[in-house]
XYZ file of C-alpha atoms in Angstrom:
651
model
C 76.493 73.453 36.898
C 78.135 75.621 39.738
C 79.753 79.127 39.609
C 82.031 79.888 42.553
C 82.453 83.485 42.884
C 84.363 83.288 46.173
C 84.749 81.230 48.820
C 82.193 83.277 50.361
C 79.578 82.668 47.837
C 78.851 79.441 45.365
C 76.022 79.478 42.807
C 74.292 76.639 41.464
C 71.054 76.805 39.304
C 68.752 76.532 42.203
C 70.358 78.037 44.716
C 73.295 80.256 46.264
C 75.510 79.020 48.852
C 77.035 81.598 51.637
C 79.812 80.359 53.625
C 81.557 82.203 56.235
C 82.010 82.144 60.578
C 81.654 78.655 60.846
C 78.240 78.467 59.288
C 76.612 77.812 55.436
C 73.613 78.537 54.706
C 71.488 77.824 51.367
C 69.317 80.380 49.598
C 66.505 79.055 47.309
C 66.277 80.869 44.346
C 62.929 80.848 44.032
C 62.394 82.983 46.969
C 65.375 84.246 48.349
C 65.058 82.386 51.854
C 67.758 80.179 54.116
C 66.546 76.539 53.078
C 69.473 74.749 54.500
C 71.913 75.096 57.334
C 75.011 73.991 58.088
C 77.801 74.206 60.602
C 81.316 73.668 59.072
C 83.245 75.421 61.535
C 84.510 71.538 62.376
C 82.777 68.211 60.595
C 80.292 69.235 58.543
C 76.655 69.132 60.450
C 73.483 69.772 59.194
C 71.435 72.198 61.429
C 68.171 71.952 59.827
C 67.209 71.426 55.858
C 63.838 73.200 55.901
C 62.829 76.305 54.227
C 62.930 79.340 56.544
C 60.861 83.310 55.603
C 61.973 86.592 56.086
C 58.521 88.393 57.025
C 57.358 91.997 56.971
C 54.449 93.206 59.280
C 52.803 96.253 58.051
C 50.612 97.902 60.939
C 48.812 100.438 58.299
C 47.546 97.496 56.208
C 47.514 94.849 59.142
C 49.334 92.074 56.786
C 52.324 90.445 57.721
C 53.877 89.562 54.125
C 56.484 86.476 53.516
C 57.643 84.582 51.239
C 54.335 83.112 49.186
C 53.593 86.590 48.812
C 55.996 87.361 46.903
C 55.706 89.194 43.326
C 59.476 88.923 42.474
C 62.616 88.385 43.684
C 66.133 89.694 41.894
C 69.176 88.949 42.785
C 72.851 90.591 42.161
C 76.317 89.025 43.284
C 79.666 89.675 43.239
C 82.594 88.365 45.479
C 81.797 90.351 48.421
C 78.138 89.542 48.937
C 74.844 88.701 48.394
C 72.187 91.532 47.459
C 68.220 90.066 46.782
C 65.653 92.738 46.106
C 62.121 91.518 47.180
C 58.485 92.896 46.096
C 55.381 92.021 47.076
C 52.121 91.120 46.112
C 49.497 94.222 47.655
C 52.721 95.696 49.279
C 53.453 99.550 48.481
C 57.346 99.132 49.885
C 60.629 97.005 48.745
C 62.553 95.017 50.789
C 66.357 94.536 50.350
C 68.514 92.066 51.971
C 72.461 91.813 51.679
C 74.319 88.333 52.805
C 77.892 89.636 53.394
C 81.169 87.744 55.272
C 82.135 89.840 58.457
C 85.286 88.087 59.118
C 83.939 85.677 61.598
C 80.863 85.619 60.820
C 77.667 85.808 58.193
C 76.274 89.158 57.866
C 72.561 90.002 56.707
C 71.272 93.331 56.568
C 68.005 94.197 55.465
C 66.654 97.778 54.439
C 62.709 98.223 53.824
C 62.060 101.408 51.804
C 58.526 103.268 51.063
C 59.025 105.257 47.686
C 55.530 106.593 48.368
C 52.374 106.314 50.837
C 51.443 107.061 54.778
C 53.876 106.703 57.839
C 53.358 103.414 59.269
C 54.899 101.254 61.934
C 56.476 97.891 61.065
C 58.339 94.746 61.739
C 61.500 92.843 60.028
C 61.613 88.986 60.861
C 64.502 86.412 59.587
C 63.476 83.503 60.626
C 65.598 80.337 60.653
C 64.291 76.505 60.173
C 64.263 74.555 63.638
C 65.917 71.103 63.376
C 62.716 68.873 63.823
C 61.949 67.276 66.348
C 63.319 69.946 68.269
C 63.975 68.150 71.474
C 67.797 67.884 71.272
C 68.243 71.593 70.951
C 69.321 73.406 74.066
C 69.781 77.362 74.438
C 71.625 80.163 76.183
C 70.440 83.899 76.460
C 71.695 86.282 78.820
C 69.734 86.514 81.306
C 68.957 84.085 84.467
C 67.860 80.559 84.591
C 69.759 79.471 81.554
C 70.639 77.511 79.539
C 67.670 75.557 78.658
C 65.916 73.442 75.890
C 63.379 74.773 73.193
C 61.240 71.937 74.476
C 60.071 73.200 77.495
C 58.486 76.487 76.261
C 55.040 76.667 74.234
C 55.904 80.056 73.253
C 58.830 82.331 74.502
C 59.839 85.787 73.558
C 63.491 86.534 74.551
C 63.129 90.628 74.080
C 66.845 92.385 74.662
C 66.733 95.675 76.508
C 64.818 95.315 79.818
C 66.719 94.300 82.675
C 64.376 92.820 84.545
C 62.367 90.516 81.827
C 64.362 90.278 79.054
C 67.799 89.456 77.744
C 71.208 91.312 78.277
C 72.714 90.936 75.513
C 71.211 90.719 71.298
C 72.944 87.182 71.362
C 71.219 83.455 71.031
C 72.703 80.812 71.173
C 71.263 77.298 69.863
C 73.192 73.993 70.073
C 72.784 70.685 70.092
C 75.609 68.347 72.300
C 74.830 65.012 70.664
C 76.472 65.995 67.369
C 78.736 68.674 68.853
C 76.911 72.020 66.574
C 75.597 74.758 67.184
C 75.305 78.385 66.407
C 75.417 81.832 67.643
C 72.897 84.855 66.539
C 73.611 88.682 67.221
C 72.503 91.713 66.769
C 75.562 94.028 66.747
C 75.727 95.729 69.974
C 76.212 98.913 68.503
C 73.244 98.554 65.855
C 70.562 100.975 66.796
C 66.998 99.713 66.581
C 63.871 100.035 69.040
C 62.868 96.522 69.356
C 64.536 93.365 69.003
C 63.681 89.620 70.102
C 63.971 86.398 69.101
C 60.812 84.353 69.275
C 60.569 80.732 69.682
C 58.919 77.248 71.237
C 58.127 74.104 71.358
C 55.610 73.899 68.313
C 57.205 76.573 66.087
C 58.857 75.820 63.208
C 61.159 78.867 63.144
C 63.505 80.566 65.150
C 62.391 84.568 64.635
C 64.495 87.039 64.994
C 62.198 90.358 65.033
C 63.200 93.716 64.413
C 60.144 95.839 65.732
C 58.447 98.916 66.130
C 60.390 100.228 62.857
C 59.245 103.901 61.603
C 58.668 103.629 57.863
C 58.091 106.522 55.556
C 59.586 107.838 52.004
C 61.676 109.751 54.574
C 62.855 107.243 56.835
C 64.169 103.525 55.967
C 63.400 100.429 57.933
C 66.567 98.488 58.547
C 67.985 95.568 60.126
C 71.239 93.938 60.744
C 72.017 90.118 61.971
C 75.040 88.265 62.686
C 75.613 84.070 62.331
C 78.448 82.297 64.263
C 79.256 78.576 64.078
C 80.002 77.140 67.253
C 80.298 73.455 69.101
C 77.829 72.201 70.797
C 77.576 74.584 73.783
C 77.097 77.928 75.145
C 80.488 78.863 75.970
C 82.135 79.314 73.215
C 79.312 81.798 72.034
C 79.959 84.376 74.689
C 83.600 83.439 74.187
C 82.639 84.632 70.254
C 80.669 87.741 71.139
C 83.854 88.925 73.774
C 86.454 88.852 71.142
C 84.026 90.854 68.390
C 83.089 93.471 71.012
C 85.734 93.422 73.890
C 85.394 97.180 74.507
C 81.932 96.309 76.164
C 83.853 94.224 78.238
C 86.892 95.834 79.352
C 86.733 98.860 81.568
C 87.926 102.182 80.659
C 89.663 102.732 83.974
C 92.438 101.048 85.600
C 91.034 102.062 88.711
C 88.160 100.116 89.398
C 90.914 96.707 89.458
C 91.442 98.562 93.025
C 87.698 98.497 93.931
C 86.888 95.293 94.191
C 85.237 94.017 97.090
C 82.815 95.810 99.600
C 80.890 99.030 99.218
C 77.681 100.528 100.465
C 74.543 103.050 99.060
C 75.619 105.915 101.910
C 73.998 109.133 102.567
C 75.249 112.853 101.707
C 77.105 113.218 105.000
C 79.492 110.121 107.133
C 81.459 109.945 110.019
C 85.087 109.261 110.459
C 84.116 106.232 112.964
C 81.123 104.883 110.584
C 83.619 104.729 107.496
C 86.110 102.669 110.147
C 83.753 100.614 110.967
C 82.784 99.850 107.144
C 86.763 99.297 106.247
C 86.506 96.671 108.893
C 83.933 95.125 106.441
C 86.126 95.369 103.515
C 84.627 98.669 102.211
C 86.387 99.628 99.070
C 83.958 102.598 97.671
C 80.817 104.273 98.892
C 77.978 105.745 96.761
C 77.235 109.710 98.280
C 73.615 109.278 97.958
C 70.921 111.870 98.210
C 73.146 114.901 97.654
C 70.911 116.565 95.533
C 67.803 119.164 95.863
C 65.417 116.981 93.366
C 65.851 114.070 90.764
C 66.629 115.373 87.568
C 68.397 118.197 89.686
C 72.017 116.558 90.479
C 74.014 119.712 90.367
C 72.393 122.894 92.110
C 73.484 126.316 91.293
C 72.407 129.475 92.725
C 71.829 128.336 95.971
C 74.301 128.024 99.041
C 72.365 125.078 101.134
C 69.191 123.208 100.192
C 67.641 119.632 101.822
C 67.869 115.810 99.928
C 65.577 115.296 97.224
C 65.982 111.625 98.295
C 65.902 111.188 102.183
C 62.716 113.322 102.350
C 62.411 113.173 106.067
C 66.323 114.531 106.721
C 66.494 118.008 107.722
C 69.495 118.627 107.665
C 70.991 121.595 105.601
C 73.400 120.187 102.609
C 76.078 122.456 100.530
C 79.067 122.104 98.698
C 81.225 122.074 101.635
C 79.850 119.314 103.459
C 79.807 117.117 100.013
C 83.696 117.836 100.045
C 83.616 117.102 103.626
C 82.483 113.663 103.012
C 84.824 113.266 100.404
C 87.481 113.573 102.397
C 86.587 111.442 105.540
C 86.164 108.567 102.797
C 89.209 109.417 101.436
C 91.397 109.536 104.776
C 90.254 105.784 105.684
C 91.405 104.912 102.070
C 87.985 104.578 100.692
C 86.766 105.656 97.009
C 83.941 108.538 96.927
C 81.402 108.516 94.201
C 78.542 110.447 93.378
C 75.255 109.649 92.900
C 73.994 110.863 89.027
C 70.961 110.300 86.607
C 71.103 111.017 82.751
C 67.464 110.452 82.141
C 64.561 109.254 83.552
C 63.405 110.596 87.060
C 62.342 114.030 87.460
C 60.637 115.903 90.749
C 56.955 116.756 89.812
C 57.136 120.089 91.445
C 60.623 121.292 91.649
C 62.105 121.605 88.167
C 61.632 124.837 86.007
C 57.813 124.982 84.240
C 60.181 124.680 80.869
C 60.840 121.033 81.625
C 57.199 119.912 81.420
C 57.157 119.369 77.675
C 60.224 116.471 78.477
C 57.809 114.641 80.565
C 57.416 110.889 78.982
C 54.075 109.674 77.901
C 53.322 105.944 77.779
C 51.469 104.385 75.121
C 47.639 105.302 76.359
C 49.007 108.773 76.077
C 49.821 109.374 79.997
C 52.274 110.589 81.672
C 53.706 108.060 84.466
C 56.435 107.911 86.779
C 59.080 105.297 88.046
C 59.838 106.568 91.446
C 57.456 108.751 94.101
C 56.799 112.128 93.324
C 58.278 112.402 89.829
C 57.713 112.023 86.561
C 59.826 109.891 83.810
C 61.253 112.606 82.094
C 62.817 112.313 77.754
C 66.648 113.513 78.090
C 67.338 113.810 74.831
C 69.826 116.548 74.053
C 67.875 118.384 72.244
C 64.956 119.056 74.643
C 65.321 121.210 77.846
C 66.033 118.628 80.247
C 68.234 116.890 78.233
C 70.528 120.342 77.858
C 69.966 120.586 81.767
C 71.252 117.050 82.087
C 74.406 117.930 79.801
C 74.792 121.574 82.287
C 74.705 119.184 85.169
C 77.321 116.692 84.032
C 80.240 119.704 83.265
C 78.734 120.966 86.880
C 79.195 118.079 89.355
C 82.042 116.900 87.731
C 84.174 120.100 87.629
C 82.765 121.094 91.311
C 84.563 117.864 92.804
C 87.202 117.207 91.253
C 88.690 114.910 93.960
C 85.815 112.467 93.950
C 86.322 108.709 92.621
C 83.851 109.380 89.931
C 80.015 108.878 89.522
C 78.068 106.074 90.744
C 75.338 105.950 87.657
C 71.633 105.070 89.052
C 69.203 104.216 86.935
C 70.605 102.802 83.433
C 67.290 100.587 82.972
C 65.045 103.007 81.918
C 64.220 102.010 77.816
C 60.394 102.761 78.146
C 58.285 103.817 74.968
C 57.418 107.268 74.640
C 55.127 108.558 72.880
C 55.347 112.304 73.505
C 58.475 112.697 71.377
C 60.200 111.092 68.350
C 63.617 109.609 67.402
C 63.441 109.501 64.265
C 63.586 105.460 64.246
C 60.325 104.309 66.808
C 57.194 104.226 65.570
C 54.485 102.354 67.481
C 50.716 101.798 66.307
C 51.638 103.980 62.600
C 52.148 107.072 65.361
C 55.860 108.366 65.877
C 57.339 107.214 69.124
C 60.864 107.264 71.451
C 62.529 104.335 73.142
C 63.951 106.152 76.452
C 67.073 103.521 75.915
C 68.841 106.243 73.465
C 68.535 109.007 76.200
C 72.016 107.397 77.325
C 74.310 107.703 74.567
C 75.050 111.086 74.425
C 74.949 111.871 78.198
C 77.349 108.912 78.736
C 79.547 109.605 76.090
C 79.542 112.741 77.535
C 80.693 112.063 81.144
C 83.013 109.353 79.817
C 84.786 111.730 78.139
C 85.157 113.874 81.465
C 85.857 110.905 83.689
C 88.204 108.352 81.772
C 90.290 107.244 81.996
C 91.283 108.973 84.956
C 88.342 107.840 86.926
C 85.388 105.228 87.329
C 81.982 104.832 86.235
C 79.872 102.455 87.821
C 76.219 101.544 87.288
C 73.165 100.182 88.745
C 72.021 97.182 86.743
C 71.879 98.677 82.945
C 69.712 97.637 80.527
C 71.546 96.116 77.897
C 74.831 95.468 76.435
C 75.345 98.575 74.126
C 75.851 100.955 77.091
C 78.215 99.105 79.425
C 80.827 99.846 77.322
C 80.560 103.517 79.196
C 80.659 101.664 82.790
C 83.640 99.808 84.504
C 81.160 98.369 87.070
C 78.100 97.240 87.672
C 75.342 96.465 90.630
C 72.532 94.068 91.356
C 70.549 95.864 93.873
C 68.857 93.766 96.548
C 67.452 90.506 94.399
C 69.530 88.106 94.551
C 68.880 86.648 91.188
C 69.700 90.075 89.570
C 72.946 88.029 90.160
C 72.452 85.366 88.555
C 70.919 87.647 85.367
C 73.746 90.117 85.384
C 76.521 87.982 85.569
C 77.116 87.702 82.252
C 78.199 91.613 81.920
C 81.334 90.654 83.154
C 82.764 88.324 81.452
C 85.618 90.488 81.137
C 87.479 92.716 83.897
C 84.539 94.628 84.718
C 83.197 93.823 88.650
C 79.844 93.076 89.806
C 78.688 94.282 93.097
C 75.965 93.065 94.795
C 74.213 95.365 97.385
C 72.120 93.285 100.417
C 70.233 96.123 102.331
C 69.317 93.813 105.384
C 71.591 93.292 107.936
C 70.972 89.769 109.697
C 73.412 87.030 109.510
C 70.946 84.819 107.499
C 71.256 87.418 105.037
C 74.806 88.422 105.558
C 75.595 84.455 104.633
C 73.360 84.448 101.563
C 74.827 87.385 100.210
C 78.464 85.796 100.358
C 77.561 83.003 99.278
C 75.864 84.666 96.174
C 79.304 86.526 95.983
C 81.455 83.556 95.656
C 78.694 81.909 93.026
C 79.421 84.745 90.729
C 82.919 86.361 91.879
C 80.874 89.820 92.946
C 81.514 92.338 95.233
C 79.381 92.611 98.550
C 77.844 95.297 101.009
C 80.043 96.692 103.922
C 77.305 97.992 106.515
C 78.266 99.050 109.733
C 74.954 97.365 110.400
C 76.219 93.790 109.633
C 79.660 94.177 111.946
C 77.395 91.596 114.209
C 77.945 89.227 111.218
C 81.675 90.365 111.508
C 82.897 86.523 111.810
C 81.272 85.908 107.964
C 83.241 88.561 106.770
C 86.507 86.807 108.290
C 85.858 83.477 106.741
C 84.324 84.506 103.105
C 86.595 87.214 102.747
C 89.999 85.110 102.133
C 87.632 83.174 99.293
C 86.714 86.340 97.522
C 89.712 87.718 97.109
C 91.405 84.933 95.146
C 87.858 85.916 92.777
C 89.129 89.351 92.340
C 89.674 90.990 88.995
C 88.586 87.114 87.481
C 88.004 86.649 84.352
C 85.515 84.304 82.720
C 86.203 80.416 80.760
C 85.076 80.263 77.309
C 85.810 77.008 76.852
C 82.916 74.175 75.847
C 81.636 72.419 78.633
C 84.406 72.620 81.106
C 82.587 72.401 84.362
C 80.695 69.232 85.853
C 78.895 69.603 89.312
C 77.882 66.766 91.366
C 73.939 67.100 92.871
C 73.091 69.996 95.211
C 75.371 72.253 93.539
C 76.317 75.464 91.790
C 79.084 77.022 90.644
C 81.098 78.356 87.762
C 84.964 78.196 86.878
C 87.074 81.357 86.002
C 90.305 82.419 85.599
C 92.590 84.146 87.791
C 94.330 87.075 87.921
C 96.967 84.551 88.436
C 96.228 82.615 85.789
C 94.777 79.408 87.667
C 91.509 78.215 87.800
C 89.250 79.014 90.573
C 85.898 77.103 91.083
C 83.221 78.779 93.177
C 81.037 76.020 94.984
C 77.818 76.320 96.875
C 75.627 73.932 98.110
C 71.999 74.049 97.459
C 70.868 70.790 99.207
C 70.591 69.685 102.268
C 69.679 65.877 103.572
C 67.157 64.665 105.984
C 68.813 64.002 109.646
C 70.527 60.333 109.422
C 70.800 60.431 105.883
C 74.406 59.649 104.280
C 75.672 62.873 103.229
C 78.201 63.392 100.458
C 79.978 66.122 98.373
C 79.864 63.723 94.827
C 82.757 63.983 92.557
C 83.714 67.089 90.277
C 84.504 67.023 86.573
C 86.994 69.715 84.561
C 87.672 69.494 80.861
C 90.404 72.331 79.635
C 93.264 71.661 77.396
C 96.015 70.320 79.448
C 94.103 70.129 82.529
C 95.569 66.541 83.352
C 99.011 68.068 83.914
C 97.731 69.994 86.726
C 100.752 70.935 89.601
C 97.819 70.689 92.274
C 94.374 71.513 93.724
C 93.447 73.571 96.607
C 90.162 73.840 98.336
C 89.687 76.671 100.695
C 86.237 76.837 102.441
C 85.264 79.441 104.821
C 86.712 79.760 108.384
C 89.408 76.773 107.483
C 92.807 75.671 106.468
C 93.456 75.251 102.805
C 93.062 71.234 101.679
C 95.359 69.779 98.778
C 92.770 67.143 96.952
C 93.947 64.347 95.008
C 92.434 63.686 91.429
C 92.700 61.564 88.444
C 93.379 62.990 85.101
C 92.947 61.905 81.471
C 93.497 63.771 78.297
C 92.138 67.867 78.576
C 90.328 66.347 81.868
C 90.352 65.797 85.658
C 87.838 64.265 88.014
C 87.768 64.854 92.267
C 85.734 64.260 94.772
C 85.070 66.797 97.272
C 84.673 66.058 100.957
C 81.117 65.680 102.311
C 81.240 68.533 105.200
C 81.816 71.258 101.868
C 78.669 74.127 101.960
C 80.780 76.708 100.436
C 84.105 76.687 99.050
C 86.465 77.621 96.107
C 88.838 75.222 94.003
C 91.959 76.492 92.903
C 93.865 74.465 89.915
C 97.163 75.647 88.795
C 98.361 74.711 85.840
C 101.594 73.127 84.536
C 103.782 75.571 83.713
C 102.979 78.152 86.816
């Protein structure tokens, strides 16, 4: 016999069922864990029918408990959610979990509570049953080279918050495309936690989603907080998902970056009128002052009426307030935006700040102090330490000294380190109380976005994760060109990415437009590249079409032929543009040939036309064949680089 109390929640006598977000899920009650799921968000599919854990690791005992542990389970209902109280067997803590509907989605929450005993450190696991065999699963993180399939990892830790090895974004995504089901997995982006991953490969029989390095004391609660999406069977439609929950991550606060797209350069404290011609000639749009500053972690001097760069070591040359307005103003009569170079956290000279600061100074996790650039140390910001009040001083300073720059150019939002010399209240690592540098930002950018916006821009060098670009309206990949590729997926929305080449030759000049058109980015403008002028001519009429593009959430809509890449947006005109680059080349003799092109949209058969523009030439109408929500083309051989624009009907 059944009892529904909702159409969120059914019990039977084994089991309750939780349906919400296009996804069902089963929980034994017996033990309180996800035996079966289900996506129902079209035909009912059956993800996986095993028996899934939740899992506590205790680093005082060394024990990680699940569910034959157990010494009871309890649960209590009512229409709005699930609530299951846990204990277990040699454990001296509780663990409560909450199944909930957010709208679009399941919600779990877990809270791990110590009534009495030592501090310790911890981890929080749910871990969801993996269809088996696991071969037709694919999956999507953010973060470069994806997607990919389950299969070809032994073991693989996805850990969000470091922007060079890990993941943008708290989001998975899992789908199969033989049955058309899938599902996304969040964290909220604006849930605070130290450390979260999912875990997963080939062998495993879960998917893991690990909350770590939790503090847990009878002062201080453990807790978690997941969310489940159904989707189809692809990736799309999961950043499509995580956009419409969280747009404000997405969307800039200032209308005035949609002016800024296109080129832009790392400059120096001081530029001449005929340098910042030549740059416009490149399609500069903004420059980053660079190096205006005594010492990092000093952005703002006071006190003092000239003093030399903290950054170009070797430079002489005498800098003050005048000549910073001075530069200002040159960039500003060629019609170019100014912005400032600022830190929030992070580097700090080892000799020139006050003695006062040395307590702020980071220590890693064999108790040393370290540093992240030459001759300083990584320094704790938080506002209630000296540098952290120093960083707040300098933020009112620079920003109400010049008023009549752009707005800041933000260096350095990847710094989420452990450290060990202070305590948030939240980290703990190896039972000891620790800080993840990651929540230096908050306050310091809420802060100067509060000063700046909307009014003026914010733009940042390659940030660590997804719960601070809401402060930014722009971002950077500096130098790699697969930072690219990984930070792409940042905007998704409005919000530009720039990518900054620091060597001049046209082999480079090429690969960086050509990276540019992959991803609809913004390029450098060096007056040392105006030998390379000619690219700038040709890739230049291609880019702009790309400008203030947004991204296609739409399942599977793009197919490539061989020796390609690209990706499809949508256009400030509301067409579709298709960024093409070829990545093979044949042997001499060899027939060579572009292959045909696939696009699935609703509609897209009633297409008015489309247009191919490639680099240096004439725009081409192509012909193509169309079918219900799909069209098919074939490009012409000679293509290395080129954008596709479709118009719809109705334009």
């Amino acid at each position: 016999m059944s009892k529904d109390n909702s159409s969120f929640l059914l019990e039977t006598e084994e089991l309750w069922r939780i349906s919400a977000g296009g996804m069902e899920l089963s929980i034994g009650k017996a033990d309180g864990c996800v035996n079966r799921i289900v996506n129902i968000s079209g035909e009912r599919k059956v993800w996986a029918a095993y028996c899934g854990d939740v899992t506590v690791r205790d680093d005082l005992l060394q024990r990680t408990f699940g569910r034959r542990d157990l010494k009871s389970v309890v649960f209590e209902a009512n229409a709005e959610r699930l609530v299951i109280h846990k204990q277990f067997q040699g454990a001296p803590w509780s663990l409560r979990e909450t199944y909930s509907s957010a709208d679009d989605a399941i919600c779990w929450e877990s809270a791990l509570t110590l009534a009495d005993g030592d501090y310790r450190s911890c981890a929080v696991s749910w871990n969801l049953p993996l269809p088996q065999p696991v071969f037709p699963v694919h999956f999507w993180a953010a973060k470069d080279g994806m997607p990919s399939q389950i299969s070809r990892f032994a073991g693989l830790s996805l850990e969000y918050g470091e922007v060079t090895s890990g993941i943008l974004m708290p989001l998975l995504s899992c789908y199969r495309t033989q049955d058309d089901s899938g599902f996304a997995l969040a964290m909220p982006f604006d849930f605070k936690t130290p450390r979260f991953r999912f875990l997963f490969g080939f062998r495993e029989l879960d998917l893991r989603a690990e909350f770590d390095w939790l503090a847990l004391s009878p002062d201080h609660t453990a807790k978690t907080k997941l969310l489940l999406h159904g989707t189809p069977g692809d990736w799309r439609p999961a950043l499509g998902w995580v956009y419409e929950r969280f747009t404000e991550y997405f969307e800039p606060r200032s209308p005035q970056i949609d002016s800024l797209w296109g080129g832009h350069v790392c400059g120096e404290f001081t530029v001449s009128a005929q340098e910042v011609r030549r740059m416009v000639e490149l399609g500069i749009k903004w420059y980053e002052v660079h190096g205006h500053f005594p010492a990092y972690g000093n952005y703002h001097p006071e006190g003092i009426p000239q003093w030399k760069s903290g950054h170009f070591r070797t430079n002489e040359t005498m800098i003050s307030e005048a000549m910073i307005h001075q530069t200002i103003q040159t960039l500003h009569d060629a019609g170019t935006a100014a912005f400032l170079y600022l830190q929030v956290t992070g580097d700090g000279d080892e000799k020139l700040l006050p003695p006062e600061m040395e307590v702020c100074r980071q220590k890693d996790r064999r108790g040393q102090n370290w540093s992240g650039w030459e001759k300083t140390y990584m320094m704790n910001s938080d506002p209630a330490l000296p540098f952290g009040k120093e960083i707040d001083r300098q933020i009112d300073g620079i920003t109400a000294r010049y008023p009549e720059a752009d707005g800041i150019f933000l260096d350095q939002p990847c710094y989420n380190f452990v450290d060990t010399a202070h305590d948030d209240g939240i980290t703990a690592i190896d039972n000891q109380p620790a800080y993840m540098s990651g929540f230096n930002y908050f306050p310091h950018l809420e802060h100067l976005s509060r000063l700046l916006h909307p009014e003026k821009t914010i733009i940042a060098n390659g940030p660590f994760g997804v719960g601070i670009l809401k402060y930014f309206d722009a971002f950077m990949a500096e130098g790699d060109s697969w930072l690219c590729e990984h930070l792409q997926y940042y905007g998704i929305g409005a919000k530009p990415l720039f990518f900054l080449v620091y060597e001049h030759d046209d082999a480079h000049i090429e690969m960086m437009f050509r990276k540019a058109l992959l991803y609809g980015a913004g390029f450098a403008s060096y007056p040392a590249a105006m030998p390379s002028r000619d690219l700038y001519e040709k890739y230049l009429p291609l880019l702009e079409k790309l400008y203030r593009r947004r991204w296609v959430f739409d399942p599977d809509p793009l197919r490539l032929p061989l020796g390609f890449q690209g990706n499809i947006y949508r256009s400030e005109r509301n067409t579709y543009c298709i960024s093409l680059v070829r990545t093979m080349s044949r042997l001499a003799g060899r027939i060579s040939t572009a292959g045909e092109i696939g696009i699935t949209l609703p509609g897209i058969e009633d297409a008015k036309d489309c247009i191919l523009y490639q680099p240096g030439l004439g725009p081409v109408g192509l012909a193509f064949t169309g079918k219900e929500n799909s069209i098919s083309l074939e490009l012409p051989s000679e293509l290395v680089a080129g954008l596709l624009e479709i118009t719809p009907s109705g334009l």
